[in-house]
mmCIF file of C-alpha atoms in Angstrom:
data_model
loop_
_atom_site.group_PDB
_atom_site.id
_atom_site.type_symbol
_atom_site.label_atom_id
_atom_site.label_comp_id
_atom_site.label_asym_id
_atom_site.label_seq_id
_atom_site.Cartn_x
_atom_site.Cartn_y
_atom_site.Cartn_z
ATOM 1 C CA MET W 1 -163.023 -26.816 -67.566
ATOM 2 C CA ASN W 2 -166.569 -28.574 -66.518
ATOM 3 C CA ILE W 3 -166.612 -27.868 -62.691
ATOM 4 C CA LYS W 4 -169.732 -29.615 -62.100
ATOM 5 C CA LYS W 5 -168.839 -33.150 -62.764
ATOM 6 C CA HIS W 6 -165.937 -32.380 -60.166
ATOM 7 C CA ILE W 7 -168.554 -31.128 -57.436
ATOM 8 C CA PRO W 8 -169.991 -34.513 -56.771
ATOM 9 C CA ASN W 9 -166.441 -36.112 -56.006
ATOM 10 C CA ILE W 10 -165.402 -33.211 -53.877
ATOM 11 C CA ILE W 11 -168.505 -33.724 -51.990
ATOM 12 C CA THR W 12 -167.147 -37.382 -51.326
ATOM 13 C CA LEU W 13 -163.637 -36.444 -50.343
ATOM 14 C CA LEU W 14 -165.501 -34.053 -47.666
ATOM 15 C CA ASN W 15 -167.039 -37.715 -46.105
ATOM 16 C CA LEU W 16 -163.500 -39.184 -46.562
ATOM 17 C CA PHE W 17 -162.043 -35.915 -44.534
ATOM 18 C CA CYS W 18 -164.744 -36.309 -41.669
ATOM 19 C CA GLY W 19 -163.687 -39.864 -41.400
ATOM 20 C CA CYS W 20 -160.238 -39.544 -40.850
ATOM 21 C CA ILE W 21 -160.790 -36.937 -38.151
ATOM 22 C CA ALA W 22 -163.604 -39.099 -36.608
ATOM 23 C CA LEU W 23 -160.798 -41.589 -36.301
ATOM 24 C CA VAL W 24 -158.403 -39.816 -34.885
ATOM 25 C CA PHE W 25 -161.097 -38.597 -32.173
ATOM 26 C CA ALA W 26 -162.128 -42.517 -31.802
ATOM 27 C CA PHE W 27 -158.447 -43.560 -31.010
ATOM 28 C CA GLN W 28 -158.327 -40.821 -28.132
ATOM 29 C CA GLN W 29 -161.644 -41.919 -26.803
ATOM 30 C CA GLU W 30 -163.293 -38.672 -27.633
ATOM 31 C CA PHE W 31 -166.507 -40.283 -28.522
ATOM 32 C CA LEU W 32 -169.072 -37.348 -28.728
ATOM 33 C CA LEU W 33 -166.290 -35.655 -31.495
ATOM 34 C CA ALA W 34 -165.924 -38.780 -33.137
ATOM 35 C CA PHE W 35 -169.821 -39.237 -33.396
ATOM 36 C CA TYR W 36 -170.254 -35.180 -34.702
ATOM 37 C CA PHE W 37 -167.684 -35.601 -37.824
ATOM 38 C CA VAL W 38 -169.141 -39.149 -38.778
ATOM 39 C CA CYS W 39 -172.791 -37.599 -38.603
ATOM 40 C CA LEU W 40 -171.132 -34.939 -40.778
ATOM 41 C CA GLY W 41 -169.193 -37.444 -43.166
ATOM 42 C CA ILE W 42 -172.704 -39.139 -43.612
ATOM 43 C CA PHE W 43 -174.166 -35.606 -44.528
ATOM 44 C CA PHE W 44 -171.872 -35.311 -47.413
ATOM 45 C CA ASP W 45 -171.919 -39.327 -48.309
ATOM 46 C CA PHE W 46 -175.882 -38.303 -48.618
ATOM 47 C CA PHE W 47 -175.720 -35.750 -51.286
ATOM 48 C CA ASP W 48 -172.727 -36.491 -53.355
ATOM 49 C CA GLY W 49 -174.894 -38.986 -55.307
ATOM 50 C CA PHE W 50 -177.897 -36.391 -55.067
ATOM 51 C CA PHE W 51 -175.764 -33.603 -57.023
ATOM 52 C CA ALA W 52 -173.913 -36.483 -59.283
ATOM 53 C CA ARG W 53 -177.822 -37.159 -60.543
ATOM 54 C CA LEU W 54 -178.745 -33.618 -60.908
ATOM 55 C CA PHE W 55 -175.884 -32.636 -62.458
ATOM 56 C CA LYS W 56 -175.825 -35.899 -64.738
ATOM 57 C CA VAL W 57 -172.253 -36.455 -64.044
ATOM 58 C CA SER W 58 -172.309 -39.675 -62.578
ATOM 59 C CA SER W 59 -169.345 -41.906 -63.072
ATOM 60 C CA PRO W 60 -167.435 -45.369 -62.085
ATOM 61 C CA LEU W 61 -164.832 -43.022 -60.396
ATOM 62 C CA GLY W 62 -167.278 -41.354 -58.172
ATOM 63 C CA LEU W 63 -169.035 -44.733 -57.333
ATOM 64 C CA GLN W 64 -165.556 -46.153 -56.432
ATOM 65 C CA LEU W 65 -164.552 -42.787 -54.243
ATOM 66 C CA ASP W 66 -167.948 -42.948 -52.671
ATOM 67 C CA SER W 67 -167.218 -46.560 -51.285
ATOM 68 C CA LEU W 68 -163.610 -45.811 -50.369
ATOM 69 C CA ALA W 69 -164.862 -42.871 -48.416
ATOM 70 C CA ASP W 70 -167.636 -44.918 -46.595
ATOM 71 C CA MET W 71 -164.747 -47.641 -45.552
ATOM 72 C CA ILE W 72 -162.907 -45.475 -43.383
ATOM 73 C CA THR W 73 -166.251 -43.256 -42.309
ATOM 74 C CA SER W 74 -168.610 -46.183 -41.822
ATOM 75 C CA GLY W 75 -166.104 -48.971 -41.718
ATOM 76 C CA ILE W 76 -163.061 -48.366 -39.757
ATOM 77 C CA VAL W 77 -164.421 -45.719 -37.291
ATOM 78 C CA PRO W 78 -167.232 -47.763 -35.761
ATOM 79 C CA GLY W 79 -164.672 -50.998 -35.917
ATOM 80 C CA VAL W 80 -162.219 -48.809 -33.590
ATOM 81 C CA ILE W 81 -165.216 -47.333 -31.530
ATOM 82 C CA MET W 82 -166.530 -51.360 -30.469
ATOM 83 C CA PHE W 83 -162.528 -51.928 -30.272
ATOM 84 C CA GLN W 84 -162.269 -49.101 -27.539
ATOM 85 C CA MET W 85 -165.694 -50.004 -25.736
ATOM 86 C CA LEU W 86 -164.758 -53.587 -25.345
ATOM 87 C CA LEU W 87 -161.091 -52.730 -24.246
ATOM 88 C CA LYS W 88 -163.267 -50.776 -21.268
ATOM 89 C CA SER W 89 -165.628 -53.496 -20.414
ATOM 90 C CA PHE W 90 -162.415 -55.232 -19.462
ATOM 91 C CA GLY W 91 -161.255 -52.430 -17.382
ATOM 92 C CA GLU W 92 -157.940 -52.214 -19.777
ATOM 93 C CA GLU W 93 -157.319 -48.558 -20.925
ATOM 94 C CA ARG W 94 -153.811 -49.574 -21.055
ATOM 95 C CA ILE W 95 -151.591 -48.991 -24.154
ATOM 96 C CA ILE W 96 -151.315 -52.379 -25.900
ATOM 97 C CA SER W 97 -147.906 -53.882 -25.542
ATOM 98 C CA VAL W 98 -146.872 -57.629 -26.622
ATOM 99 C CA SER W 99 -145.960 -58.385 -23.235
ATOM 100 C CA SER W 100 -149.562 -58.015 -22.631
ATOM 101 C CA TRP W 101 -151.041 -60.555 -24.890
ATOM 102 C CA ASP W 102 -151.038 -63.097 -22.663
ATOM 103 C CA SER W 103 -154.571 -61.660 -21.639
ATOM 104 C CA TRP W 104 -157.772 -62.283 -23.362
ATOM 105 C CA ALA W 105 -158.512 -58.506 -22.006
ATOM 106 C CA MET W 106 -155.964 -57.389 -24.461
ATOM 107 C CA ILE W 107 -157.003 -59.885 -27.323
ATOM 108 C CA LEU W 108 -160.970 -60.243 -27.534
ATOM 109 C CA PRO W 109 -161.249 -55.929 -28.033
ATOM 110 C CA PHE W 110 -159.953 -56.670 -31.718
ATOM 111 C CA LEU W 111 -163.353 -58.956 -32.274
ATOM 112 C CA GLY W 112 -165.005 -55.450 -32.748
ATOM 113 C CA PHE W 113 -163.205 -55.094 -36.231
ATOM 114 C CA ILE W 114 -165.643 -57.636 -37.104
ATOM 115 C CA ILE W 115 -167.690 -54.636 -37.870
ATOM 116 C CA THR W 116 -164.980 -53.392 -40.254
ATOM 117 C CA LEU W 117 -164.734 -56.786 -41.946
ATOM 118 C CA GLY W 118 -168.422 -56.503 -42.596
ATOM 119 C CA ALA W 119 -168.390 -53.253 -44.020
ATOM 120 C CA CYS W 120 -165.766 -53.917 -46.220
ATOM 121 C CA TYR W 121 -167.452 -56.901 -47.681
ATOM 122 C CA ARG W 122 -170.848 -55.044 -48.124
ATOM 123 C CA LEU W 123 -169.301 -51.775 -49.831
ATOM 124 C CA ALA W 124 -167.577 -54.285 -52.043
ATOM 125 C CA ASN W 125 -170.324 -56.143 -53.188
ATOM 126 C CA PHE W 126 -172.638 -53.037 -53.518
ATOM 127 C CA ASN W 127 -170.409 -52.007 -56.235
ATOM 128 C CA ILE W 128 -171.418 -54.965 -58.336
ATOM 129 C CA ASP W 129 -174.661 -55.588 -57.046
ATOM 130 C CA THR W 130 -176.958 -54.320 -59.646
ATOM 131 C CA ARG W 131 -180.338 -55.063 -57.682
ATOM 132 C CA GLN W 132 -179.317 -51.850 -55.212
ATOM 133 C CA THR W 133 -179.307 -48.848 -57.415
ATOM 134 C CA ASP W 134 -183.101 -47.728 -56.096
ATOM 135 C CA SER W 135 -182.813 -49.643 -52.921
ATOM 136 C CA PHE W 136 -180.377 -51.071 -50.470
ATOM 137 C CA ILE W 137 -180.077 -55.198 -49.672
ATOM 138 C CA GLY W 138 -178.494 -55.108 -46.033
ATOM 139 C CA LEU W 139 -178.120 -52.293 -43.706
ATOM 140 C CA PRO W 140 -176.227 -49.336 -45.162
ATOM 141 C CA THR W 141 -172.837 -48.967 -43.630
ATOM 142 C CA PRO W 142 -173.519 -45.434 -42.937
ATOM 143 C CA ALA W 143 -176.620 -46.357 -40.653
ATOM 144 C CA ASN W 144 -174.809 -49.415 -39.156
ATOM 145 C CA ALA W 145 -172.163 -46.850 -38.085
ATOM 146 C CA LEU W 146 -174.501 -44.279 -36.391
ATOM 147 C CA PHE W 147 -175.874 -47.658 -34.849
ATOM 148 C CA ILE W 148 -172.476 -48.086 -33.485
ATOM 149 C CA LEU W 149 -170.942 -45.055 -32.563
ATOM 150 C CA SER W 150 -174.292 -44.263 -30.707
ATOM 151 C CA LEU W 151 -173.538 -47.000 -27.968
ATOM 152 C CA PRO W 152 -170.998 -45.314 -25.941
ATOM 153 C CA LEU W 153 -172.938 -42.106 -25.948
ATOM 154 C CA ILE W 154 -175.800 -43.722 -24.592
ATOM 155 C CA LEU W 155 -173.249 -45.730 -22.088
ATOM 156 C CA LEU W 156 -172.274 -41.994 -20.573
ATOM 157 C CA ASN W 157 -175.834 -40.413 -20.802
ATOM 158 C CA SER W 158 -178.391 -43.212 -19.446
ATOM 159 C CA ASN W 159 -179.437 -43.731 -16.189
ATOM 160 C CA ILE W 160 -181.203 -46.973 -17.178
ATOM 161 C CA GLU W 161 -179.408 -49.939 -15.388
ATOM 162 C CA PHE W 162 -180.313 -52.290 -17.874
ATOM 163 C CA ILE W 163 -178.966 -50.746 -20.694
ATOM 164 C CA THR W 164 -175.504 -49.559 -19.244
ATOM 165 C CA ASN W 165 -174.633 -53.139 -17.837
ATOM 166 C CA ALA W 166 -175.253 -54.491 -21.119
ATOM 167 C CA LEU W 167 -173.088 -52.029 -22.645
ATOM 168 C CA GLN W 168 -170.537 -52.879 -20.440
ATOM 169 C CA ASN W 169 -170.597 -56.448 -20.835
ATOM 170 C CA HIS W 170 -167.854 -57.927 -23.337
ATOM 171 C CA ALA W 171 -169.991 -60.403 -24.313
ATOM 172 C CA VAL W 172 -172.995 -58.268 -25.518
ATOM 173 C CA LEU W 173 -170.364 -56.037 -27.305
ATOM 174 C CA ILE W 174 -168.893 -58.948 -29.301
ATOM 175 C CA THR W 175 -172.643 -60.099 -30.214
ATOM 176 C CA ILE W 176 -173.368 -56.986 -31.239
ATOM 177 C CA SER W 177 -170.432 -56.909 -33.475
ATOM 178 C CA ILE W 178 -171.489 -60.393 -35.083
ATOM 179 C CA VAL W 179 -174.938 -59.093 -35.544
ATOM 180 C CA SER W 180 -173.789 -55.831 -37.232
ATOM 181 C CA ALA W 181 -171.446 -57.624 -39.656
ATOM 182 C CA TYR W 182 -174.302 -59.570 -40.654
ATOM 183 C CA ILE W 183 -177.564 -57.174 -40.880
ATOM 184 C CA MET W 184 -175.186 -55.472 -43.258
ATOM 185 C CA ASN W 185 -174.788 -58.165 -45.614
ATOM 186 C CA ALA W 186 -178.041 -60.195 -45.247
ATOM 187 C CA GLU W 187 -180.797 -60.308 -47.978
ATOM 188 C CA ILE W 188 -183.036 -57.852 -46.514
ATOM 189 C CA PRO W 189 -184.432 -55.302 -48.882
ATOM 190 C CA LEU W 190 -184.328 -51.998 -47.302
ATOM 191 C CA PHE W 191 -185.678 -48.720 -48.786
ATOM 192 C CA SER W 192 -183.177 -45.951 -49.506
ATOM 193 C CA LEU W 193 -182.519 -42.703 -48.225
ATOM 194 C CA LYS W 194 -181.371 -40.825 -50.427
ATOM 195 C CA VAL W 195 -183.755 -38.091 -52.219
ATOM 196 C CA LYS W 196 -183.624 -38.559 -55.855
ATOM 197 C CA ASP W 197 -186.531 -35.628 -56.410
ATOM 198 C CA PHE W 198 -188.106 -32.851 -54.118
ATOM 199 C CA THR W 199 -191.891 -34.453 -54.990
ATOM 200 C CA PHE W 200 -193.585 -36.087 -51.824
ATOM 201 C CA LYS W 201 -195.244 -38.854 -53.730
ATOM 202 C CA LYS W 202 -192.001 -40.312 -54.637
ATOM 203 C CA ASN W 203 -190.427 -39.706 -50.901
ATOM 204 C CA ALA W 204 -193.170 -40.100 -49.054
ATOM 205 C CA LEU W 205 -191.694 -43.246 -47.129
ATOM 206 C CA GLN W 206 -188.642 -41.733 -46.447
ATOM 207 C CA ILE W 207 -190.571 -38.326 -44.945
ATOM 208 C CA LEU W 208 -192.392 -40.727 -42.686
ATOM 209 C CA PHE W 209 -189.149 -42.226 -41.425
ATOM 210 C CA LEU W 210 -187.349 -38.690 -41.171
ATOM 211 C CA ALA W 211 -190.335 -37.547 -39.147
ATOM 212 C CA SER W 212 -190.763 -40.674 -36.864
ATOM 213 C CA SER W 213 -186.534 -40.255 -36.416
ATOM 214 C CA VAL W 214 -187.005 -36.756 -35.224
ATOM 215 C CA LEU W 215 -189.552 -37.682 -32.557
ATOM 216 C CA PHE W 216 -187.168 -40.737 -31.523
ATOM 217 C CA LEU W 217 -184.525 -37.901 -30.940
ATOM 218 C CA LEU W 218 -186.423 -35.702 -29.258
ATOM 219 C CA ILE W 219 -188.069 -37.711 -26.822
ATOM 220 C CA PHE W 220 -185.222 -40.591 -26.431
ATOM 221 C CA ARG W 221 -181.789 -38.432 -27.401
ATOM 222 C CA TYR W 222 -179.314 -40.857 -28.209
ATOM 223 C CA LEU W 223 -181.395 -43.954 -27.185
ATOM 224 C CA GLY W 224 -183.119 -42.986 -30.204
ATOM 225 C CA ILE W 225 -180.692 -43.669 -32.451
ATOM 226 C CA PRO W 226 -180.173 -47.451 -32.049
ATOM 227 C CA MET W 227 -184.381 -47.032 -31.928
ATOM 228 C CA ILE W 228 -184.365 -45.486 -35.441
ATOM 229 C CA ILE W 229 -182.398 -47.702 -37.095
ATOM 230 C CA ILE W 230 -183.710 -50.583 -35.945
ATOM 231 C CA PHE W 231 -187.310 -49.073 -36.570
ATOM 232 C CA TYR W 232 -186.033 -48.284 -40.069
ATOM 233 C CA VAL W 233 -185.449 -51.969 -40.883
ATOM 234 C CA LEU W 234 -188.943 -53.101 -39.729
ATOM 235 C CA LEU W 235 -190.313 -50.147 -41.626
ATOM 236 C CA SER W 236 -188.608 -51.815 -44.692
ATOM 237 C CA VAL W 237 -189.851 -55.020 -43.876
ATOM 238 C CA VAL W 238 -193.516 -53.555 -43.635
ATOM 239 C CA ASN W 239 -192.835 -51.959 -46.669
ATOM 240 C CA ASN W 240 -191.619 -54.983 -48.548
ATOM 241 C CA MET W 241 -194.795 -56.966 -47.280
ATOM 242 C CA ILE W 242 -197.110 -54.124 -48.502
ATOM 243 C CA ASN W 243 -195.431 -54.016 -52.390
ATOM 244 C CA LYS W 244 -195.952 -57.652 -52.343
ATOM 245 C CA LYS W 245 -199.495 -57.861 -52.204
#
């Protein structure tokens, strides 16, 4: 039995397992724990492809497993988080029932799942888009998930009134959901964060991004997470412009 060929798929399933745990915590409004397990799932997602290439055991099965696992960890979980934030923005924390559906406050929070729909479309398209072998087109679902899951943590820990007010405004949250779904599927080339080997030359851009990300986190803490995602998009745009010259 060739154990090596199963290692990448096992790592992918660990991503899925973390996503399932994060989903439970998201429903319980344990936002910090949901965030931690999504981060752990993304960690596994980062390395499954690396080990598949290292052991030369890449397969169509692994590709499908990766997308299915990401759909939970980086698709459904952020949708639930946004649903919970929208519910709170209306001051509604009770259990949803049929009798309460006459209230916009119980209907509009479901728009948070626009994020999940956008993630699903992106993951399906990623599997058939041959342009995305060495880079991404549109924001990857893990990056988008980190952006969304950071929002309730910023709300709980930020002292900046403008930001906390914005993150409690349902119009702002619905706009974020729509933009989130769009940016995941936009025709914007973004560099891959996956390490293919350990040489500096081939990973200079990734190293620059990771070093900058550490600084953002140290200085801004949870607020640094959306700043990192925005910086990732901007850095990719600049990189594209440089490569075109």
